[in-house]
mmCIF file of C-alpha atoms in Angstrom:
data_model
loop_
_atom_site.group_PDB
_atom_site.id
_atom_site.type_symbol
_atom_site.label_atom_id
_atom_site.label_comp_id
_atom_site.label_asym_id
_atom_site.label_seq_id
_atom_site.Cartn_x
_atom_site.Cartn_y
_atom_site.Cartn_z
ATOM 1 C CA UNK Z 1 122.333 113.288 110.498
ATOM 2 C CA UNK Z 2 125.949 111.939 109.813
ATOM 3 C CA UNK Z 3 124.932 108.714 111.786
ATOM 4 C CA UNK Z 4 121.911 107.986 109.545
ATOM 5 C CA UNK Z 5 123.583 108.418 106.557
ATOM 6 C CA UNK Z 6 126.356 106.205 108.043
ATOM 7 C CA UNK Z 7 123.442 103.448 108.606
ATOM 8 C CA UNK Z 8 121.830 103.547 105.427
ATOM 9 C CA UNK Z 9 125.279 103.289 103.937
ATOM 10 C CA UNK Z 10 126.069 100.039 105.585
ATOM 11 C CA UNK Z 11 123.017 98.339 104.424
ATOM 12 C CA UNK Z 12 120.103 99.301 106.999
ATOM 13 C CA UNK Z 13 117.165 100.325 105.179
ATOM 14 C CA UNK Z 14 114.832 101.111 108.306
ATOM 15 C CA UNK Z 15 115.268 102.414 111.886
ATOM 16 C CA UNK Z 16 112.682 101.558 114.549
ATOM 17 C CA UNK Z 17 111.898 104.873 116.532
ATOM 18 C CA UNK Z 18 110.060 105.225 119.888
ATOM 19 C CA UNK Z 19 106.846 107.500 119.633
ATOM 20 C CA UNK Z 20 104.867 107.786 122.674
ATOM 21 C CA UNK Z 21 102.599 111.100 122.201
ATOM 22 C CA UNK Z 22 101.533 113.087 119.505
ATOM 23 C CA UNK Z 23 103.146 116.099 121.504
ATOM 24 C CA UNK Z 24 106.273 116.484 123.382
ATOM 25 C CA UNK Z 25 104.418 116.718 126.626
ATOM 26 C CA UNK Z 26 103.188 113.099 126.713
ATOM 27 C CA UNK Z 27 105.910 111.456 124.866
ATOM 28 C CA UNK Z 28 108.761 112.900 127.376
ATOM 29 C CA UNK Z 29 106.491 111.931 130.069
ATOM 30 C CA UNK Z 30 106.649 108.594 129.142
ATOM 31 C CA UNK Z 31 110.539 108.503 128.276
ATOM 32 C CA UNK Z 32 111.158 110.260 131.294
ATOM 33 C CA UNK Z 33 113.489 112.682 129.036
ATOM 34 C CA UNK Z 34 112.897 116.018 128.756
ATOM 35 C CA UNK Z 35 113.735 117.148 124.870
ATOM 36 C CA UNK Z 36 113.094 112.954 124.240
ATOM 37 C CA UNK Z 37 110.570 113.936 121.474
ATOM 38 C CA UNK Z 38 112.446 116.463 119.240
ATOM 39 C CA UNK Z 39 115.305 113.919 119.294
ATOM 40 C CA UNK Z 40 113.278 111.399 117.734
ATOM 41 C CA UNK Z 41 111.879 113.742 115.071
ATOM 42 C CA UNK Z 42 114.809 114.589 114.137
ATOM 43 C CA UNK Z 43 115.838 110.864 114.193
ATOM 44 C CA UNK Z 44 113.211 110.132 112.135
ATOM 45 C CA UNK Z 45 113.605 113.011 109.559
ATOM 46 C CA UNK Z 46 117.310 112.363 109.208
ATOM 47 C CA UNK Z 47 116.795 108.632 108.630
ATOM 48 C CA UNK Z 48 114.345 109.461 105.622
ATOM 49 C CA UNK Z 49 116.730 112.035 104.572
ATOM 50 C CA UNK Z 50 119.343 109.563 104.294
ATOM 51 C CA UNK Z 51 116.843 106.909 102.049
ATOM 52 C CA UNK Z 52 116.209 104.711 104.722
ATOM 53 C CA UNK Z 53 112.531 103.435 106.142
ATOM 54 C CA UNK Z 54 111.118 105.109 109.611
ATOM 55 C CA UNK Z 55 108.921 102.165 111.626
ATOM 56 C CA UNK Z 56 107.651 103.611 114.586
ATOM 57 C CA UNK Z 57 106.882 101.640 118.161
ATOM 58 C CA UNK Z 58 104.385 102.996 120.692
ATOM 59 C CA UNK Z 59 104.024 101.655 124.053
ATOM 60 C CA UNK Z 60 100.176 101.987 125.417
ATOM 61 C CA UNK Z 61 99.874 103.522 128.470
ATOM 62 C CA UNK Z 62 97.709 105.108 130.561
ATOM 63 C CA UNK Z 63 98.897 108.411 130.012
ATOM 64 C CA UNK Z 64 98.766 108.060 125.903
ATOM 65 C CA UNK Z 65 96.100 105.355 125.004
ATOM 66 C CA UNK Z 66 93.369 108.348 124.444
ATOM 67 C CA UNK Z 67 95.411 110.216 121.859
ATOM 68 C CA UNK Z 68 96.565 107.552 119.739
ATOM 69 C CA UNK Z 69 94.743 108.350 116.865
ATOM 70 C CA UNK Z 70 96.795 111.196 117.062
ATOM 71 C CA UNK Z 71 99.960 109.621 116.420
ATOM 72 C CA UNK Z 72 98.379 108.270 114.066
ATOM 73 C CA UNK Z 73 97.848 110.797 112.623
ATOM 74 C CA UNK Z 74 101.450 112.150 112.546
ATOM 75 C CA UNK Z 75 102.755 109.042 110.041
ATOM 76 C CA UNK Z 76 102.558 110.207 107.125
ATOM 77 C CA UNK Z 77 103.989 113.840 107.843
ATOM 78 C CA UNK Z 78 106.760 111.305 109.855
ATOM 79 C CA UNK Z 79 107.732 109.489 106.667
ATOM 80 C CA UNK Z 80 106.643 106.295 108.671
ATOM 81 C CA UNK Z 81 105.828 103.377 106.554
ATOM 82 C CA UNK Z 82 104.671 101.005 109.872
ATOM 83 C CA UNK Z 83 103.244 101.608 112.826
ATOM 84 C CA UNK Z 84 103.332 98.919 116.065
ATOM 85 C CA UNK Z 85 101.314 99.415 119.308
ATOM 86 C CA UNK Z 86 102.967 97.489 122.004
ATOM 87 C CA UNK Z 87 101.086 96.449 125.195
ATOM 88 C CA UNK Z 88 103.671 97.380 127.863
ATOM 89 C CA UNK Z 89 105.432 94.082 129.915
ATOM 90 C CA UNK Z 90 104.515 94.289 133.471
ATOM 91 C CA UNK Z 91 107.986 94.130 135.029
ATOM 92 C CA UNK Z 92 109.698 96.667 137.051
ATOM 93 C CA UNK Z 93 107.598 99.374 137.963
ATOM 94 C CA UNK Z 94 104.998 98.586 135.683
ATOM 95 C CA UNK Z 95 104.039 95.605 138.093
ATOM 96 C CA UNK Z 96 103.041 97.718 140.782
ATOM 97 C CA UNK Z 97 98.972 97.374 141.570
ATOM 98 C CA UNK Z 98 99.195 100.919 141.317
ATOM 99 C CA UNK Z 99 101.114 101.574 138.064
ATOM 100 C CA UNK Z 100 100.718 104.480 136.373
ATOM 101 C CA UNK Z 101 101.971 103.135 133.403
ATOM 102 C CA UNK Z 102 99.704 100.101 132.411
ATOM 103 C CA UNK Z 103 96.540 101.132 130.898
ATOM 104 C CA UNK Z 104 93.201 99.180 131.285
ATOM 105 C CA UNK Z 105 93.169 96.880 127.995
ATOM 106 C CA UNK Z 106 88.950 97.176 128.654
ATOM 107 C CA UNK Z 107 89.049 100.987 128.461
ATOM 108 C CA UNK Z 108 92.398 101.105 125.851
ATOM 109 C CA UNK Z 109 90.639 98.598 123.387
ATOM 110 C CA UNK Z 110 87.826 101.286 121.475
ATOM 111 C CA UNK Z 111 91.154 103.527 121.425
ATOM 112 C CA UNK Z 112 93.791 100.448 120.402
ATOM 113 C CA UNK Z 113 91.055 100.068 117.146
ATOM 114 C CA UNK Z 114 90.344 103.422 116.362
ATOM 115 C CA UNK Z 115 94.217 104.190 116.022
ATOM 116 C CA UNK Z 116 94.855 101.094 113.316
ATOM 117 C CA UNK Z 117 91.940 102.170 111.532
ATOM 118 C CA UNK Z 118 93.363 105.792 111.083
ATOM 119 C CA UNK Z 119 96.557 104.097 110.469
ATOM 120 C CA UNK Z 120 95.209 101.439 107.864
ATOM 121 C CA UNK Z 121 93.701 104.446 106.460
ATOM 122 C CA UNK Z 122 96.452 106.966 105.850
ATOM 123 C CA UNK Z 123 98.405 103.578 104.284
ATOM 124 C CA UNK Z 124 100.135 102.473 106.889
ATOM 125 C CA UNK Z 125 100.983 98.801 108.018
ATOM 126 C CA UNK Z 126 99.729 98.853 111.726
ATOM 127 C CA UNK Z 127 99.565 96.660 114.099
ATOM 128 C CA UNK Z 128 99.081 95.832 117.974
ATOM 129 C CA UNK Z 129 100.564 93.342 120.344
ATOM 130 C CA UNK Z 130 98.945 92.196 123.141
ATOM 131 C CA UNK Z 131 99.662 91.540 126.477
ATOM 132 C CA UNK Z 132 101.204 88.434 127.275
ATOM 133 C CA UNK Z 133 99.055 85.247 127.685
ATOM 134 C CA UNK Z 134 96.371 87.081 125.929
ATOM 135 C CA UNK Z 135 94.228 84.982 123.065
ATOM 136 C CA UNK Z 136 95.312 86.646 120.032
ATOM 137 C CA UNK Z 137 98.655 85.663 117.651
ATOM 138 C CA UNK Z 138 101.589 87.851 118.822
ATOM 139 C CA UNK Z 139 102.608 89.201 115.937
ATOM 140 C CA UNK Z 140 99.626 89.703 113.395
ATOM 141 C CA UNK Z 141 98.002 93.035 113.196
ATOM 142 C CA UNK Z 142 94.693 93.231 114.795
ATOM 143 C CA UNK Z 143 92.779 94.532 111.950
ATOM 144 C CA UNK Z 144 94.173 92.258 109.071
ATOM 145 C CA UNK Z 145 93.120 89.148 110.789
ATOM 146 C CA UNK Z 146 89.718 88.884 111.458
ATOM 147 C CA UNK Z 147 89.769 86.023 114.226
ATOM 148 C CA UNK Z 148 92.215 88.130 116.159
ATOM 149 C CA UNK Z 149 89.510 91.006 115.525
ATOM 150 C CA UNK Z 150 86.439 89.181 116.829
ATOM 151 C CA UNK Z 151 88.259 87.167 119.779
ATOM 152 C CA UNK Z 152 89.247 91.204 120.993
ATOM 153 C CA UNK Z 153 86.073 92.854 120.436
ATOM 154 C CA UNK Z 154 84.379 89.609 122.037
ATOM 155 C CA UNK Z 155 86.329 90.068 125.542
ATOM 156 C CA UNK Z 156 84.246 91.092 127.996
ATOM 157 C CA UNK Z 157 85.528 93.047 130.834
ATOM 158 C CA UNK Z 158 85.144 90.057 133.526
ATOM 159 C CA UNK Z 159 87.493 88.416 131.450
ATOM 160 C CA UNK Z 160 90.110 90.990 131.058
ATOM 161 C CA UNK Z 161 89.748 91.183 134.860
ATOM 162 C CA UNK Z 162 89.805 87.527 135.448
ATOM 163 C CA UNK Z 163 92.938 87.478 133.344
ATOM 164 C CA UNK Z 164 94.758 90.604 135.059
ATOM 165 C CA UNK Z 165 94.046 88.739 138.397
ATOM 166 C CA UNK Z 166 95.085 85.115 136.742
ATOM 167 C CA UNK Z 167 91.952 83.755 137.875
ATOM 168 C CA UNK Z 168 91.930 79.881 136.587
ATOM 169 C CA UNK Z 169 89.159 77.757 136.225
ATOM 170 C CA UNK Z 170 87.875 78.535 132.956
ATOM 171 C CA UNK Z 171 89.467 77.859 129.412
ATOM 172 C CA UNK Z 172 90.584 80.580 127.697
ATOM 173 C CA UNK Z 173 89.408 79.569 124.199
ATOM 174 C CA UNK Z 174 85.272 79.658 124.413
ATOM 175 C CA UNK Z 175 84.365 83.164 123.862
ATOM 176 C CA UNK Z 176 88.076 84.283 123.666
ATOM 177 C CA UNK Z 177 89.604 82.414 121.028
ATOM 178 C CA UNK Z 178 92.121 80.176 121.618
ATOM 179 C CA UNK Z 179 94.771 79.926 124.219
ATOM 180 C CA UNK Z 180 98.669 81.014 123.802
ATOM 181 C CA UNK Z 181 99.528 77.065 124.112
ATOM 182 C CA UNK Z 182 96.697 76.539 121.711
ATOM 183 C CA UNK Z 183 97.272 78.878 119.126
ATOM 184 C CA UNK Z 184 100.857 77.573 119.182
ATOM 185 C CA UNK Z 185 100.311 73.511 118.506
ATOM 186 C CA UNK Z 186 98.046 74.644 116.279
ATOM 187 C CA UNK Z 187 95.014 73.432 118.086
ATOM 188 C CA UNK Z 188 92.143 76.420 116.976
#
């Protein structure tokens, strides 16, 4: 509590918090630290306590991306006035063929949308960042830009494949939207 009120004494008016499941179970599973939700709770409630904004990140996985409507549903009892879904990096362990971190983006994308909706809803800034190389903007939310919106709900699941295997051949921008080097020289 003393360090929030430290923070939003020196000028920060909002803490980015880590929120992985709607219950402790999933969340700690993710951190790999037992207790890891509770702390950020509290985190959160002592930040908002102190005046200062809550933003929460969530990393999709495989072991969360069904219940994230239900951390959605948690922001407004959280005091959090944003919301980002992050697409996890494949590095490390999450390389592996056979991680059992990284999610399907074919079978995560009806639960990616659903989640910003209830989000958007409860008046909430949401948003989602794709994987890497994918064709959407980086940094816009998926459901306040509607080309972002279409080019994801257009992506079939040969082409998530054919871009999880980096199968070449083929533009990216046809039924996809336009490419990462596209979208930034401004060629869409």
């Amino acid at each position: 509590r003393k360090a929030a009120e430290t923070l939003v004494r020196s000028g920060v008016d909002a803490v980015a918090f880590a929120l992985h499941g709607h219950e402790p179970a999933i969340h700690d599973w993710v951190t790999r630290t037992p207790g890891s939700y509770d702390q950020a709770l509290a985190g959160m409630s002592n930040v908002r306590r102190a005046g200062g904004h809550v933003l929460v990140n969530t990393v999709v996985t495989r072991s969360n991306y069904r219940h994230l409507d239900r951390i959605a549903q948690l922001l407004p009892r959280l005091g959090a006035a944003q919301w980002r879904l992050l697409w996890p990096r494949a590095e490390g362990a999450a390389a592996a063929p056979e991680s059992a971190i990284v999610a399907s983006l074919y079978l995560a994308r009806p639960h990616i949308l659903r989640a910003l909706e209830v989000a958007l809803s409860l008046g909430r800034r949401a948003s989602f960042e794709p994987p890497a190389g994918q064709a959407w903007p980086g940094d816009e939310s998926l459901l306040s830009a509607p080309a972002p919106v279409a080019a994801f709900l257009r992506t079939t699941p040969q082409a998530l494949a054919a871009r999880a295997t980096g199968s070449a051949g083929q533009s990216s921008a046809g039924a996809t939207g336009p490419s990462d080097e596209e979208h930034h020289h401004g060629v869409a």
